[in-house]
Amino acid sequence: MVHQRQLSKASGKEIDIDVLVIGAGPTGQGAAKRLHQIDGPSWMIIDSNEVPGGLASTDVTPEGFLYDVGGHVIFSHYKYFDDCINEALPNETDWYQHQRISYVRYKGLWVPYPFQNNISMLPKDDQVLCLEGMIDATVEARVATTKPKDFDEWILRNVGEGIADIFMRPYNFKVWAVPTTKMQCQWLGERVAAPNLKLVTKNVVLNKTAGNWGPNATFRFPAHGGTGNIWIKVAETLPKKNTRFGDHGRVQLIDADHKRVLLGDGTTINYQKLISTMSLDYLCETMRDEELVKLTKELFYSTTHVIGVGLRGARPERIGDKCWLYFPEDNCPFYRATIFSNYSPNNQPAASKKLPTQQLADGSKPSSTTAKEGPYWSIMLEVSESSMKPVDQENMLKDCIQGLINTDMIEPDDEIVSTYHRRFDHGYPTPSLERDGVLKQILPRLYDMDILSRGRFGSWKYEVGNQDHSFMLGVEAADNVVNGAAELTLNYPDFVNSRLNNERRLVDGAQFFKSMKGIRNEGVALRPSEDASVGAPKSFAQSSSAS
């Protein structure tokens, strides 16, 4: 086994380790947590940012408003994920628990989410249009002998032409920035509710709404620091000697043939196995592999703009305790709004803090710019961008504020005390028609080079792109590196999304490995009930060419 050591050379320091993890977002930290727990091969986690978190970080405006990198909430399919974040934030006061209260804005109405289950709230003409489409779709689905060829056909078979035209097509274009005809449907799983025609009809007749649906019907949110605070705290549970965050952790070049990584400060890291959470296209560019780079050009992604608006005044009654809201219509550029101040009272400045009014919502100047006290509340908006859906970036903030007025979210004379706008080039990995064919070529080829590309953009699978999924992609990658264990989340998304995944546990696993160290030489075999998936760290050393 290679032991971590530093060697001084003219070109800079050189570090030899068994497993290098690139990226300190949820996936990278998942890999690092598991490697630390196993306590077998030497490892290091690096990131070009001083603050860990990646696409799950949180920004703070100069005025003291917090905004996540998009709409993130914590709900989980895995006990191991729960164990790790509970270890990082162990106190009841570290969290706020929420019941999801979510609506779709349509024709001036707030329709409960999911839209297709609540057409009883629509105007009568739209109810008829939707029911006719659902009836036709139900009849056609019974005689269909082939699977839907794309997302658009899936929509038509599941909800019919009416709901497709008034909600599903326009909304999904606003989210994905590509037409539904250019997307596959294998990614859907639990993410889109398939309506029950009988129940929908009953609710229309009785004028009732459907109950909460989906895995995020309840969720929790950190009391302090936004979503990013979770990953700052998880990173603090890792030994500092194994972390390298900041410019001296920035990757300049990956030499896959010689298993070397050149960092921003000139340091070279020699590795045996590499777990990369960089976006797949950037990874291949950093490897200078022209053939792989050419393949990544067939992958599609959208850019996300996150807009934040901080307002003075008590939260309006019409907003209430809403969580996030969907906007399929063209009277606003954003597809989703999150009432971020509802997640935690610490997501905005204390009411006692004095802030000047920057502008009124209608764009006019305030009568006074003298700093005044709150209270304050905030809205976070998301806008997608792609080559098929260009945006007016220069006027985006102004257009979004006007969109908030158009949708009755705010009033023209509301006082805006803070604004925020940040563009994230890689926002959503699009499940395009070409995606799976490309991934089947790239990921195995990288694996053969001892590179496991994992994570939201590392493995490019949106269906396992939530925080819990991303974290476990890293955990399972570490297990695969150490023991060759199957990566269920990567390869069987529907399986992990349909069950409680309780096999791995943070405490039990650590105790197991400690006990194995004492009895390994006694020839004791694993019992089927034990966590055989994690295996013995020794197998890595045996398969490694390292000394």
Coordinates of C-alpha atoms in Angstrom, one line a residue:
M1 CA 0.0 0.0 0.0
V2 CA 1.2 3.5 -0.8
H3 CA 1.5 5.7 2.2
Q4 CA 0.9 9.4 1.8
R5 CA 4.2 11.3 1.6
Q6 CA 5.5 14.5 0.2
L7 CA 8.6 14.7 -2.0
S8 CA 10.3 18.0 -2.8
K9 CA 11.2 18.4 -6.5
A10 CA 12.3 21.3 -8.6
S11 CA 8.9 21.5 -10.3
G12 CA 7.1 21.5 -7.0
K13 CA 6.0 19.1 -4.3
E14 CA 4.8 15.6 -5.1
I15 CA 2.3 13.6 -3.2
D16 CA 1.6 9.9 -3.5
I17 CA -1.8 8.5 -2.4
D18 CA -4.0 5.6 -3.1
V19 CA -7.3 7.4 -3.8
L20 CA -7.7 11.0 -4.9
V21 CA -11.1 12.7 -4.7
I22 CA -11.7 15.8 -6.9
G23 CA -14.4 18.1 -5.7
A24 CA -15.8 18.8 -2.2
G25 CA -19.5 19.0 -3.1
P26 CA -21.9 16.3 -1.8
T27 CA -20.4 13.5 -4.0
G28 CA -16.8 14.2 -3.1
Q29 CA -17.6 14.5 0.5
G30 CA -19.6 11.2 0.3
A31 CA -16.5 9.5 -1.1
A32 CA -14.2 11.1 1.5
K33 CA -16.5 10.1 4.4
R34 CA -16.6 6.5 3.3
L35 CA -12.8 6.4 2.8
H36 CA -12.3 7.9 6.2
Q37 CA -14.7 5.4 7.8
I38 CA -13.0 2.4 6.0
D39 CA -9.6 3.6 7.2
G40 CA -7.8 1.5 4.6
P41 CA -6.2 3.1 1.5
S42 CA -4.6 6.6 1.8
W43 CA -6.8 9.3 0.3
M44 CA -7.1 13.1 -0.2
I45 CA -10.0 15.3 -1.2
I46 CA -9.2 18.5 -3.2
D47 CA -11.3 21.5 -4.4
S48 CA -10.5 24.8 -6.0
N49 CA -12.9 26.6 -3.6
E50 CA -11.9 27.5 -0.1
V51 CA -15.4 26.8 1.1
P52 CA -16.7 23.2 0.4
G53 CA -20.2 22.5 -1.0
G54 CA -20.0 22.8 -4.8
L55 CA -23.5 23.2 -6.3
A56 CA -25.0 22.8 -2.8
S57 CA -23.4 26.0 -1.4
T58 CA -25.1 29.1 -0.1
D59 CA -24.2 32.8 -0.9
V60 CA -24.8 35.7 1.5
T61 CA -25.5 39.2 0.1
P62 CA -23.8 42.3 1.7
E63 CA -27.1 43.1 3.3
G64 CA -27.3 39.7 5.0
F65 CA -29.8 37.7 2.8
L66 CA -28.9 34.1 2.1
Y67 CA -29.5 32.3 -1.2
D68 CA -28.8 28.7 -2.1
V69 CA -27.4 27.7 -5.4
G70 CA -31.0 26.9 -6.6
G71 CA -33.8 25.2 -4.7
H72 CA -32.4 22.6 -2.4
V73 CA -34.2 20.8 0.4
I74 CA -33.2 17.8 2.5
F75 CA -35.2 14.5 2.0
S76 CA -33.5 11.2 1.9
H77 CA -33.6 7.7 0.5
Y78 CA -30.5 6.5 2.5
K79 CA -29.8 6.0 6.2
Y80 CA -26.1 6.5 5.6
F81 CA -26.8 10.0 4.3
D82 CA -29.0 10.7 7.3
D83 CA -26.3 9.5 9.6
C84 CA -23.6 11.7 8.1
I85 CA -25.6 15.0 8.1
N86 CA -27.0 14.2 11.6
E87 CA -23.4 13.8 12.8
A88 CA -22.5 17.1 11.3
L89 CA -25.6 18.9 12.6
P90 CA -26.7 16.8 15.6
N91 CA -28.9 19.1 17.5
E92 CA -32.7 19.5 17.1
T93 CA -32.1 23.3 17.0
D94 CA -29.9 22.9 14.0
W95 CA -32.9 22.2 11.8
Y96 CA -36.4 23.4 10.8
Q97 CA -38.9 20.8 9.7
H98 CA -41.4 21.8 7.0
Q99 CA -44.5 20.4 5.3
R100 CA -44.2 21.2 1.6
I101 CA -46.7 23.8 0.6
S102 CA -46.4 24.2 -3.1
Y103 CA -48.5 25.6 -5.9
V104 CA -48.6 26.2 -9.7
R105 CA -49.5 29.7 -10.8
Y106 CA -52.0 29.4 -13.7
K107 CA -54.4 32.1 -15.0
G108 CA -54.2 34.1 -11.8
L109 CA -54.9 31.0 -9.6
W110 CA -52.8 29.0 -7.2
V111 CA -53.3 25.4 -8.2
P112 CA -51.9 22.9 -5.6
Y113 CA -49.0 20.8 -6.7
P114 CA -48.9 18.5 -8.5
F115 CA -51.0 20.3 -11.2
Q116 CA -52.2 17.1 -12.9
N117 CA -53.8 15.8 -9.7
N118 CA -55.6 19.1 -9.0
I119 CA -57.4 20.1 -12.2
S120 CA -60.5 20.5 -10.0
M121 CA -59.1 24.0 -9.2
L122 CA -59.1 25.1 -12.9
P123 CA -61.8 27.0 -14.8
K124 CA -64.5 24.7 -16.1
D125 CA -63.4 25.0 -19.7
D126 CA -59.9 23.9 -18.7
Q127 CA -61.2 21.1 -16.6
V128 CA -63.1 19.7 -19.6
L129 CA -60.0 20.0 -21.8
C130 CA -57.9 18.2 -19.3
L131 CA -60.4 15.4 -18.5
E132 CA -60.9 14.7 -22.2
G133 CA -57.2 14.4 -22.7
M134 CA -56.8 12.1 -19.7
I135 CA -59.6 9.9 -20.9
D136 CA -58.1 9.6 -24.4
A137 CA -54.6 9.0 -22.8
T138 CA -56.0 6.2 -20.6
V139 CA -57.7 4.4 -23.5
E140 CA -54.6 4.7 -25.7
A141 CA -52.3 3.5 -22.9
R142 CA -54.2 0.3 -22.6
V143 CA -53.6 -0.7 -26.2
A144 CA -50.1 0.7 -26.6
T145 CA -47.5 -2.0 -27.4
T146 CA -44.4 0.1 -27.3
K147 CA -42.7 2.3 -24.8
P148 CA -42.8 6.1 -25.2
K149 CA -40.1 7.3 -27.5
D150 CA -39.5 10.5 -25.7
F151 CA -40.6 12.7 -22.8
D152 CA -43.3 14.4 -24.9
E153 CA -44.9 11.0 -25.8
W154 CA -44.7 10.0 -22.1
I155 CA -46.6 13.2 -21.2
L156 CA -49.3 12.5 -23.7
R157 CA -49.7 8.9 -22.6
N158 CA -49.9 9.8 -19.0
V159 CA -51.8 13.0 -18.8
G160 CA -53.2 13.7 -22.3
E161 CA -53.1 16.6 -24.7
G162 CA -54.9 19.1 -22.5
I163 CA -52.6 19.0 -19.5
A164 CA -49.6 18.7 -21.9
D165 CA -50.5 22.0 -23.6
I166 CA -51.5 24.1 -20.7
F167 CA -48.9 23.0 -18.2
M168 CA -46.4 20.1 -18.9
R169 CA -44.9 21.3 -22.2
P170 CA -44.6 25.0 -21.3
Y171 CA -43.3 24.4 -17.8
N172 CA -40.8 21.8 -18.7
F173 CA -39.4 24.0 -21.5
K174 CA -38.9 26.8 -18.9
V175 CA -37.1 24.3 -16.6
W176 CA -35.0 22.4 -19.1
A177 CA -34.6 25.0 -21.8
V178 CA -35.2 22.3 -24.4
P179 CA -38.5 21.0 -25.9
T180 CA -39.9 17.8 -24.4
T181 CA -39.5 16.1 -27.8
K182 CA -35.7 16.3 -27.3
M183 CA -35.8 14.6 -23.9
Q184 CA -35.9 10.9 -23.0
C185 CA -38.3 9.5 -20.3
Q186 CA -36.2 6.9 -18.5
W187 CA -35.1 9.5 -15.9
L188 CA -38.6 10.2 -14.7
G189 CA -39.2 7.6 -11.9
E190 CA -40.6 9.4 -8.8
R191 CA -40.2 12.9 -10.2
V192 CA -43.4 13.3 -12.1
A193 CA -46.8 12.2 -10.6
A194 CA -48.9 10.0 -12.8
P195 CA -52.5 10.9 -12.1
N196 CA -55.3 8.6 -11.2
L197 CA -58.2 9.3 -13.6
K198 CA -60.9 8.1 -11.3
L199 CA -59.6 10.1 -8.4
V200 CA -59.1 13.2 -10.5
T201 CA -62.6 12.9 -11.9
K202 CA -64.0 12.5 -8.4
N203 CA -62.2 15.6 -7.2
V204 CA -63.5 17.6 -10.1
V205 CA -67.1 16.6 -9.3
L206 CA -66.7 17.2 -5.6
N207 CA -64.5 20.2 -6.0
K208 CA -61.7 18.7 -3.9
T209 CA -57.9 18.9 -4.0
A210 CA -55.5 16.0 -3.9
G211 CA -53.2 15.4 -1.0
N212 CA -49.4 15.9 -0.9
W213 CA -47.4 13.7 -3.2
G214 CA -43.8 12.8 -3.7
P215 CA -40.6 12.1 -1.7
N216 CA -40.3 15.7 -0.6
A217 CA -43.8 16.2 0.8
T218 CA -41.9 16.8 4.1
F219 CA -38.4 18.1 4.3
R220 CA -36.0 19.8 6.7
F221 CA -33.7 22.8 6.3
P222 CA -30.7 24.1 8.3
A223 CA -31.5 26.7 10.9
H224 CA -28.3 28.6 10.1
G225 CA -26.2 29.1 7.0
G226 CA -28.5 27.7 4.3
T227 CA -27.9 24.4 2.6
G228 CA -24.2 25.2 2.2
N229 CA -23.8 25.0 6.0
I230 CA -24.6 21.3 5.8
W231 CA -21.6 20.6 3.6
I232 CA -19.3 23.0 5.6
K233 CA -20.1 21.0 8.7
V234 CA -19.8 17.6 7.0
A235 CA -16.4 18.7 5.7
E236 CA -15.4 19.6 9.2
T237 CA -15.8 15.9 10.2
L238 CA -13.0 15.0 7.8
P239 CA -9.4 15.1 8.9
K240 CA -7.8 18.3 7.8
K241 CA -4.6 16.6 6.7
N242 CA -6.6 14.8 4.0
T243 CA -8.2 18.0 2.6
R244 CA -6.8 20.6 0.2
F245 CA -9.2 23.4 -0.4
G246 CA -8.5 26.6 -2.3
D247 CA -6.2 27.5 -5.3
H248 CA -3.7 24.9 -4.1
G249 CA -6.4 22.3 -4.7
R250 CA -7.3 23.5 -8.2
V251 CA -6.8 20.9 -10.9
Q252 CA -4.8 22.1 -13.9
L253 CA -4.1 18.9 -15.7
I254 CA -4.9 15.2 -15.4
D255 CA -2.4 12.7 -16.9
A256 CA -4.5 9.6 -16.9
D257 CA -1.8 7.4 -18.5
H258 CA 0.7 8.1 -15.6
K259 CA -2.0 8.6 -13.0
R260 CA -0.9 12.1 -12.1
V261 CA -2.8 15.3 -11.3
L262 CA -1.1 18.8 -11.6
L263 CA -2.5 21.3 -9.2
G264 CA -2.7 25.1 -9.3
D265 CA 0.4 25.7 -7.1
G266 CA 2.6 23.3 -9.1
T267 CA 2.0 20.3 -6.8
T268 CA 1.7 16.9 -8.5
I269 CA -0.5 14.2 -6.9
N270 CA 0.2 10.6 -8.0
Y271 CA -2.8 8.4 -7.4
Q272 CA -3.9 4.8 -7.9
K273 CA -7.6 5.5 -8.2
L274 CA -9.3 8.8 -9.0
I275 CA -12.9 9.7 -8.0
S276 CA -13.8 12.8 -10.0
T277 CA -16.9 14.9 -9.3
M278 CA -16.0 17.6 -11.9
S279 CA -18.5 17.9 -14.7
L280 CA -17.8 15.1 -17.2
D281 CA -17.1 17.5 -20.1
Y282 CA -14.6 19.5 -18.1
L283 CA -12.9 16.3 -16.8
C284 CA -12.3 15.1 -20.3
E285 CA -10.9 18.5 -21.3
T286 CA -8.6 18.5 -18.3
M287 CA -7.4 15.1 -19.4
R288 CA -6.6 16.5 -22.9
D289 CA -8.3 13.5 -24.4
E290 CA -9.7 14.6 -27.7
E291 CA -11.7 11.5 -28.4
L292 CA -13.5 11.8 -25.0
V293 CA -14.0 15.5 -25.4
K294 CA -15.7 14.9 -28.8
L295 CA -18.1 12.5 -27.1
T296 CA -19.0 14.9 -24.4
K297 CA -20.1 17.4 -27.0
E298 CA -23.2 15.2 -27.5
L299 CA -24.2 15.8 -23.8
F300 CA -26.6 18.7 -23.2
Y301 CA -27.0 20.9 -20.2
S302 CA -28.7 24.1 -19.2
T303 CA -27.5 27.1 -17.4
T304 CA -29.2 28.3 -14.2
H305 CA -29.6 31.9 -13.2
V306 CA -30.4 32.3 -9.5
I307 CA -32.1 35.6 -8.6
G308 CA -32.7 36.9 -5.1
V309 CA -35.0 39.7 -4.0
G310 CA -34.9 40.9 -0.4
L311 CA -37.9 43.0 0.7
R312 CA -38.8 45.1 3.7
G313 CA -42.1 44.5 5.5
A314 CA -44.0 41.7 7.0
R315 CA -44.5 38.7 4.7
P316 CA -47.8 39.2 2.9
E317 CA -50.8 37.1 3.8
R318 CA -51.2 36.0 0.2
I319 CA -47.7 34.5 0.4
G320 CA -48.3 32.8 3.8
D321 CA -46.2 29.7 4.5
K322 CA -45.7 28.7 0.8
C323 CA -42.4 26.9 0.1
W324 CA -41.8 26.8 -3.6
L325 CA -44.0 27.8 -6.5
Y326 CA -44.1 26.8 -10.2
F327 CA -44.7 29.2 -13.2
P328 CA -45.5 27.7 -16.6
E329 CA -46.8 30.9 -18.2
D330 CA -44.8 33.5 -20.1
N331 CA -45.7 36.5 -17.9
C332 CA -42.5 35.9 -15.9
P333 CA -39.0 34.6 -16.9
F334 CA -38.6 32.3 -13.9
Y335 CA -39.9 28.7 -13.7
R336 CA -39.7 28.4 -9.9
A337 CA -39.9 30.8 -7.0
T338 CA -38.9 29.8 -3.4
I339 CA -40.0 31.8 -0.4
F340 CA -36.5 31.4 1.0
S341 CA -37.3 33.4 4.2
N342 CA -39.9 30.8 5.1
Y343 CA -37.3 28.1 5.3
S344 CA -35.5 29.7 8.3
P345 CA -35.8 33.1 10.0
N346 CA -32.0 33.3 9.7
N347 CA -32.1 33.4 5.9
Q348 CA -32.5 37.2 6.1
P349 CA -31.3 40.0 8.4
A350 CA -32.8 40.5 11.8
A351 CA -35.7 42.9 11.9
S352 CA -33.6 45.3 14.0
K353 CA -31.0 45.7 11.2
K354 CA -31.3 49.0 9.4
L355 CA -31.1 48.9 5.6
P356 CA -31.8 51.6 3.0
T357 CA -34.4 51.0 0.2
Q358 CA -32.6 50.4 -3.1
Q359 CA -35.7 50.8 -5.3
L360 CA -39.4 50.2 -5.3
A361 CA -40.6 47.0 -7.1
D362 CA -41.8 49.1 -10.1
G363 CA -38.3 50.4 -10.6
S364 CA -38.9 53.9 -9.3
K365 CA -36.7 55.5 -6.7
P366 CA -37.8 55.5 -3.1
S367 CA -38.8 58.8 -1.4
S368 CA -36.0 58.3 1.1
T369 CA -32.8 56.2 1.1
T370 CA -32.4 56.5 4.8
A371 CA -31.7 53.1 6.4
K372 CA -34.6 51.8 8.3
E373 CA -35.4 48.7 10.3
G374 CA -37.3 45.6 9.0
P375 CA -38.8 43.1 9.2
Y376 CA -37.6 41.4 6.0
W377 CA -38.6 38.6 3.8
S378 CA -37.1 37.1 0.6
I379 CA -37.8 35.3 -2.7
M380 CA -35.4 33.2 -4.6
L381 CA -36.0 32.7 -8.4
E382 CA -34.6 30.3 -11.0
V383 CA -34.3 31.0 -14.7
S384 CA -32.9 28.5 -17.2
E385 CA -30.8 29.3 -20.3
S386 CA -29.5 27.3 -23.2
S387 CA -28.8 27.6 -26.9
M388 CA -32.4 26.8 -27.5
K389 CA -33.6 29.2 -24.9
P390 CA -31.5 32.4 -24.8
V391 CA -32.1 35.0 -22.1
D392 CA -31.6 38.7 -21.8
Q393 CA -29.0 38.5 -19.0
E394 CA -28.5 42.3 -18.8
N395 CA -32.2 42.9 -18.0
M396 CA -32.9 39.6 -16.2
L397 CA -33.1 41.1 -12.7
K398 CA -35.5 43.8 -13.8
D399 CA -37.6 41.3 -15.8
C400 CA -37.8 39.0 -12.9
I401 CA -39.0 41.7 -10.5
Q402 CA -41.6 42.7 -13.1
G403 CA -42.6 39.0 -13.3
L404 CA -43.1 39.0 -9.5
I405 CA -45.5 41.9 -9.9
N406 CA -47.2 40.2 -12.9
T407 CA -47.9 37.1 -10.8
D408 CA -49.0 39.0 -7.7
M409 CA -46.1 37.8 -5.7
I410 CA -45.1 41.4 -4.8
E411 CA -46.8 44.9 -5.2
P412 CA -45.4 47.7 -7.3
D413 CA -44.6 49.9 -4.3
D414 CA -42.9 47.1 -2.2
E415 CA -39.5 48.2 -0.9
I416 CA -36.5 46.2 -2.3
V417 CA -33.5 46.4 0.0
S418 CA -31.3 43.7 -1.6
T419 CA -30.9 42.0 -4.9
Y420 CA -28.8 39.0 -6.0
H421 CA -28.0 37.4 -9.4
R422 CA -25.6 34.6 -10.1
R423 CA -25.2 32.5 -13.2
F424 CA -24.3 28.9 -12.9
D425 CA -23.0 27.6 -16.3
H426 CA -23.8 24.0 -15.5
G427 CA -27.2 24.1 -13.9
Y428 CA -29.1 21.0 -15.0
P429 CA -27.7 17.9 -16.7
T430 CA -30.3 17.3 -19.4
P431 CA -31.6 13.8 -19.9
S432 CA -31.5 14.2 -23.6
L433 CA -32.3 11.5 -26.1
E434 CA -28.5 11.0 -26.8
R435 CA -27.4 11.0 -23.1
D436 CA -27.4 7.3 -22.3
G437 CA -25.7 6.3 -25.5
V438 CA -22.9 8.8 -24.7
L439 CA -22.6 7.8 -21.1
K440 CA -22.3 4.1 -22.0
Q441 CA -19.2 5.0 -24.0
I442 CA -17.5 7.5 -21.7
L443 CA -18.0 6.2 -18.2
P444 CA -16.7 2.6 -18.8
R445 CA -13.8 4.0 -20.7
L446 CA -12.8 6.3 -17.8
Y447 CA -13.4 3.4 -15.4
D448 CA -10.8 1.3 -17.3
M449 CA -8.4 4.2 -16.7
D450 CA -9.1 3.9 -12.9
I451 CA -11.2 7.1 -13.0
L452 CA -14.7 7.0 -11.5
S453 CA -16.6 10.1 -12.7
R454 CA -19.5 10.6 -10.3
G455 CA -22.0 13.2 -9.2
R456 CA -24.7 15.5 -10.6
F457 CA -22.5 16.4 -13.6
G458 CA -19.9 13.7 -13.1
S459 CA -22.2 10.9 -14.1
W460 CA -24.8 13.2 -15.8
K461 CA -27.9 11.5 -14.4
Y462 CA -30.5 13.9 -13.1
E463 CA -32.6 11.0 -11.8
V464 CA -30.0 10.6 -9.1
G465 CA -29.0 14.2 -8.8
N466 CA -30.5 15.2 -5.4
Q467 CA -28.2 15.8 -2.5
D468 CA -28.7 12.4 -1.0
H469 CA -28.2 10.7 -4.3
S470 CA -25.1 12.7 -5.1
F471 CA -23.6 12.0 -1.7
M472 CA -24.2 8.2 -2.1
L473 CA -22.7 8.2 -5.6
G474 CA -19.5 9.2 -3.8
V475 CA -20.0 6.7 -1.0
E476 CA -20.6 3.8 -3.4
A477 CA -17.7 4.9 -5.6
A478 CA -15.4 4.6 -2.6
D479 CA -16.8 1.1 -1.9
N480 CA -16.2 0.1 -5.5
V481 CA -12.7 1.4 -5.4
V482 CA -11.9 -0.4 -2.2
N483 CA -13.8 -3.6 -2.8
G484 CA -15.3 -3.7 -6.2
A485 CA -18.8 -3.3 -4.7
A486 CA -21.8 -2.6 -7.0
E487 CA -22.8 1.0 -7.4
L488 CA -26.5 0.8 -7.1
T489 CA -27.3 4.5 -7.2
L490 CA -25.4 5.0 -10.4
N491 CA -26.6 1.9 -12.2
Y492 CA -30.1 1.2 -10.7
P493 CA -31.8 4.6 -10.0
D494 CA -35.3 3.1 -10.0
F495 CA -34.3 0.5 -7.4
V496 CA -32.7 2.9 -4.9
N497 CA -35.6 5.4 -5.4
S498 CA -38.2 2.7 -4.6
R499 CA -37.0 1.6 -1.2
L500 CA -35.4 2.5 2.1
N501 CA -31.6 2.0 1.6
N502 CA -30.6 1.0 5.2
E503 CA -27.6 -1.3 4.4
R504 CA -24.9 1.2 5.1
R505 CA -24.7 2.9 8.5
L506 CA -22.1 5.3 9.7
V507 CA -21.6 4.1 13.3
D508 CA -22.3 0.4 12.7
G509 CA -19.9 0.4 9.7
A510 CA -17.1 2.1 11.7
Q511 CA -17.6 -0.4 14.5
F512 CA -17.6 -3.2 12.0
F513 CA -14.3 -2.1 10.4
K514 CA -12.6 -1.7 13.8
S515 CA -13.7 -5.2 14.8
M516 CA -12.5 -6.6 11.5
K517 CA -9.0 -5.2 12.0
G518 CA -8.7 -7.4 15.1
I519 CA -10.0 -10.6 13.7
R520 CA -9.0 -10.4 10.0
N521 CA -6.1 -12.7 10.5
E522 CA -8.2 -15.2 12.3
G523 CA -10.0 -16.2 9.0
V524 CA -13.4 -15.1 10.2
A525 CA -15.8 -14.8 7.2
L526 CA -18.4 -12.1 6.8
R527 CA -21.9 -13.3 7.7
P528 CA -24.6 -12.5 5.1
S529 CA -26.3 -10.2 7.6
E530 CA -23.2 -7.9 7.8
D531 CA -22.4 -5.1 5.5
A532 CA -20.6 -7.3 2.9
S533 CA -20.8 -4.5 0.3
V534 CA -18.1 -2.5 2.0
G535 CA -15.6 -5.4 2.1
A536 CA -12.2 -5.4 3.6
P537 CA -9.9 -2.5 2.8
K538 CA -7.1 -5.0 2.3
S539 CA -8.4 -5.9 -1.1
F540 CA -7.4 -2.5 -2.4
A541 CA -3.8 -3.0 -1.5
Q542 CA -3.8 -6.4 -3.0
S543 CA -5.0 -5.1 -6.3
S544 CA -2.8 -2.0 -6.2
S545 CA 0.5 -1.9 -8.0
A546 CA 1.7 0.4 -5.2
S547 CA 4.4 -0.7 -2.9

